[in-house]
mmCIF file of C-alpha atoms in Angstrom:
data_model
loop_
_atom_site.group_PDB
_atom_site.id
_atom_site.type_symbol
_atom_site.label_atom_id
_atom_site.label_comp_id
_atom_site.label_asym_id
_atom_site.label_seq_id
_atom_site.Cartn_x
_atom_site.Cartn_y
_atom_site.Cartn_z
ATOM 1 C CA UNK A 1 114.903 216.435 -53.239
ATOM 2 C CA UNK A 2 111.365 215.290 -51.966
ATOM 3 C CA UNK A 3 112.590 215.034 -48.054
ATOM 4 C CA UNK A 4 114.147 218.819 -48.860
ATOM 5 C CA UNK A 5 110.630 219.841 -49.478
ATOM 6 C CA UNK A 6 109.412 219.159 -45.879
ATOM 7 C CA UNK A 7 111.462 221.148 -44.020
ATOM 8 C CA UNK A 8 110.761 224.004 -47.184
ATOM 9 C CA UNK A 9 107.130 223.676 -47.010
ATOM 10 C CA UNK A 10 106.920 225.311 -43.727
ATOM 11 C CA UNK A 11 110.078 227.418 -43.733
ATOM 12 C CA UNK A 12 108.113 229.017 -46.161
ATOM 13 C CA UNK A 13 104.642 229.611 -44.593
ATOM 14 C CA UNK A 14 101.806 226.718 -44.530
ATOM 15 C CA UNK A 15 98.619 227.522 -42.827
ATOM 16 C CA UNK A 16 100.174 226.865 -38.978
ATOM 17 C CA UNK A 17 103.302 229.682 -40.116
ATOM 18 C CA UNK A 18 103.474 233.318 -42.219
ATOM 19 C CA UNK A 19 105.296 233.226 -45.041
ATOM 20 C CA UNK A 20 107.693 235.657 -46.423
ATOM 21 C CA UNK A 21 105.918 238.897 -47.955
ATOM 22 C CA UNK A 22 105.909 239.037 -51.557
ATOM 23 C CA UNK A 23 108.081 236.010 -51.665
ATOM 24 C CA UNK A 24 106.329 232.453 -53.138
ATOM 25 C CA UNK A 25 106.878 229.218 -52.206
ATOM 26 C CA UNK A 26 107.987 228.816 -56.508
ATOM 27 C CA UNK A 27 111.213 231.420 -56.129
ATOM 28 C CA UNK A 28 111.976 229.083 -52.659
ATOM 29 C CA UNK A 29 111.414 226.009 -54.285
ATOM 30 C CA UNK A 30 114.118 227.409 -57.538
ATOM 31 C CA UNK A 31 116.774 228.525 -54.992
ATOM 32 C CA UNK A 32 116.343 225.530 -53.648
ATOM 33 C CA UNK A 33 116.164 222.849 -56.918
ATOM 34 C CA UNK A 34 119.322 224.541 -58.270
ATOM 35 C CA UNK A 35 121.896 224.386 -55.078
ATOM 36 C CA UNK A 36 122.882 221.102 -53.362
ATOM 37 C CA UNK A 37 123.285 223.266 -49.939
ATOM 38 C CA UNK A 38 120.188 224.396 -49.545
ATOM 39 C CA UNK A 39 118.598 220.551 -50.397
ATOM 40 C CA UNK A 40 121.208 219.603 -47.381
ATOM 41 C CA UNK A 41 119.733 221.951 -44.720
ATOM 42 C CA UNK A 42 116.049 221.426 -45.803
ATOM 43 C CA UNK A 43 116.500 218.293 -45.700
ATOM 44 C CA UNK A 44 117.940 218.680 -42.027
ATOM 45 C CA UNK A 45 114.899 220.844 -41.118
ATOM 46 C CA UNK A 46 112.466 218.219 -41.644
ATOM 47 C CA UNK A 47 114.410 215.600 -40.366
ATOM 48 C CA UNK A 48 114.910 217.156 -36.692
ATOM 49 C CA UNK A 49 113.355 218.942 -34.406
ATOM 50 C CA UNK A 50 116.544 220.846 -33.053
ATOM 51 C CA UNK A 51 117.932 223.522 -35.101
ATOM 52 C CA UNK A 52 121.645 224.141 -34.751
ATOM 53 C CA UNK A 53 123.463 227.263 -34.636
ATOM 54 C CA UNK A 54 124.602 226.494 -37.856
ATOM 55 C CA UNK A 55 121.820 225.006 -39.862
ATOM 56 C CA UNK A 56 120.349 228.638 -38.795
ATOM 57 C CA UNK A 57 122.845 230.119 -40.236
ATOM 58 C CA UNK A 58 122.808 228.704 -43.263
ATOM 59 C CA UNK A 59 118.629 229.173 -43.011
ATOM 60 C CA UNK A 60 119.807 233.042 -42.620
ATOM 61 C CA UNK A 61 121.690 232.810 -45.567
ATOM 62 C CA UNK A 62 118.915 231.602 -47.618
ATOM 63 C CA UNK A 63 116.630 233.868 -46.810
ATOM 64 C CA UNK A 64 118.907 236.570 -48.083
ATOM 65 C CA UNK A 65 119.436 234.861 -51.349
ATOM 66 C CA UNK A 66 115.600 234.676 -51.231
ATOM 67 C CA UNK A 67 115.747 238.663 -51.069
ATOM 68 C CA UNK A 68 118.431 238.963 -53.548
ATOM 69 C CA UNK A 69 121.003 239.824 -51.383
ATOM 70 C CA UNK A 70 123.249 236.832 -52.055
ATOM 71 C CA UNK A 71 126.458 238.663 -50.333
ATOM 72 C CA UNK A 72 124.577 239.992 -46.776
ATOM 73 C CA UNK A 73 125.756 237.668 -44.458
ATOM 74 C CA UNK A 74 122.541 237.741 -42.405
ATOM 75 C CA UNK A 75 119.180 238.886 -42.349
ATOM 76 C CA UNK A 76 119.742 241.686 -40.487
ATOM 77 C CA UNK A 77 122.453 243.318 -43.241
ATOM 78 C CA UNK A 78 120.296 242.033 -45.880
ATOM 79 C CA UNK A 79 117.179 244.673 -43.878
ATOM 80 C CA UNK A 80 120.121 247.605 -43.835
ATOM 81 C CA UNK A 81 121.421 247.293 -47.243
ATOM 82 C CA UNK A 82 117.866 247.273 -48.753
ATOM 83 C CA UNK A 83 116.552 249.801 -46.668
ATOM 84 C CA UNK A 84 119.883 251.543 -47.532
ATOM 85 C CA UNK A 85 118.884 251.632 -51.248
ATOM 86 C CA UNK A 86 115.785 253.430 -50.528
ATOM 87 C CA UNK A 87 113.905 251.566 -52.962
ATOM 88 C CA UNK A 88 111.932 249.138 -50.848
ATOM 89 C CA UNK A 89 109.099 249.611 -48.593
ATOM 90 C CA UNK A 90 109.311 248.485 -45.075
ATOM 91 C CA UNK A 91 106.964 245.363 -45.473
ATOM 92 C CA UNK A 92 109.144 243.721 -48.283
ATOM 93 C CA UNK A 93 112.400 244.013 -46.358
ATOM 94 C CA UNK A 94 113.069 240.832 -45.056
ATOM 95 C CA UNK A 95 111.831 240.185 -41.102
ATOM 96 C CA UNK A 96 114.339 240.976 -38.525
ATOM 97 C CA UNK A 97 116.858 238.541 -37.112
ATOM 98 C CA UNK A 98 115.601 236.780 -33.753
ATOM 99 C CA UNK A 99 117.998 237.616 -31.063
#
């Protein structure tokens, strides 16, 4: 669990990165005590400096479990089906996928 924690620490804004708006480093930290997965890629992040194609998607993935959209399969349908819901304003959607 404590390696997890240094690829988190950033992922989740420190004072060289933004964090997520409206999102804390405690909800992160949750997601991330109670599933083995996310303790797996965290752990990869701070182990490496290369990020794979799929260690970010599995990053993706937590981010929309971070947003509450546990089914969106990326960050980008997490963005529609909030926005779709009407409900959230445009700075608490999560940030667009980096193409």
């Amino acid at each position: 669990m404590a390696t997890s924690l240094i690829g988190l620490h950033p992922f989740t804004g420190c004072d060289s990165c933004s964090g997520f708006f409206g999102k804390g480093k405690i909800k992160a930290f949750k997601l991330l005590k109670n599933n083995d997965h996310y303790k797996t890629i965290f752990n990869e992040l701070g182990e490496s400096f290369n990020v794979s194609d799929s260690l970010l998607s599995s990053l993706d993935k937590f981010v929309c479990h971070l947003y509450g959209q546990e089914s969106a399969e990326d960050v980008d349908e997490a963005r529609y089906n909030m926005f779709r819901l009407g409900t959230h304003a445009e700075e608490s959607l999560p940030p667009k996928k980096m193409r």
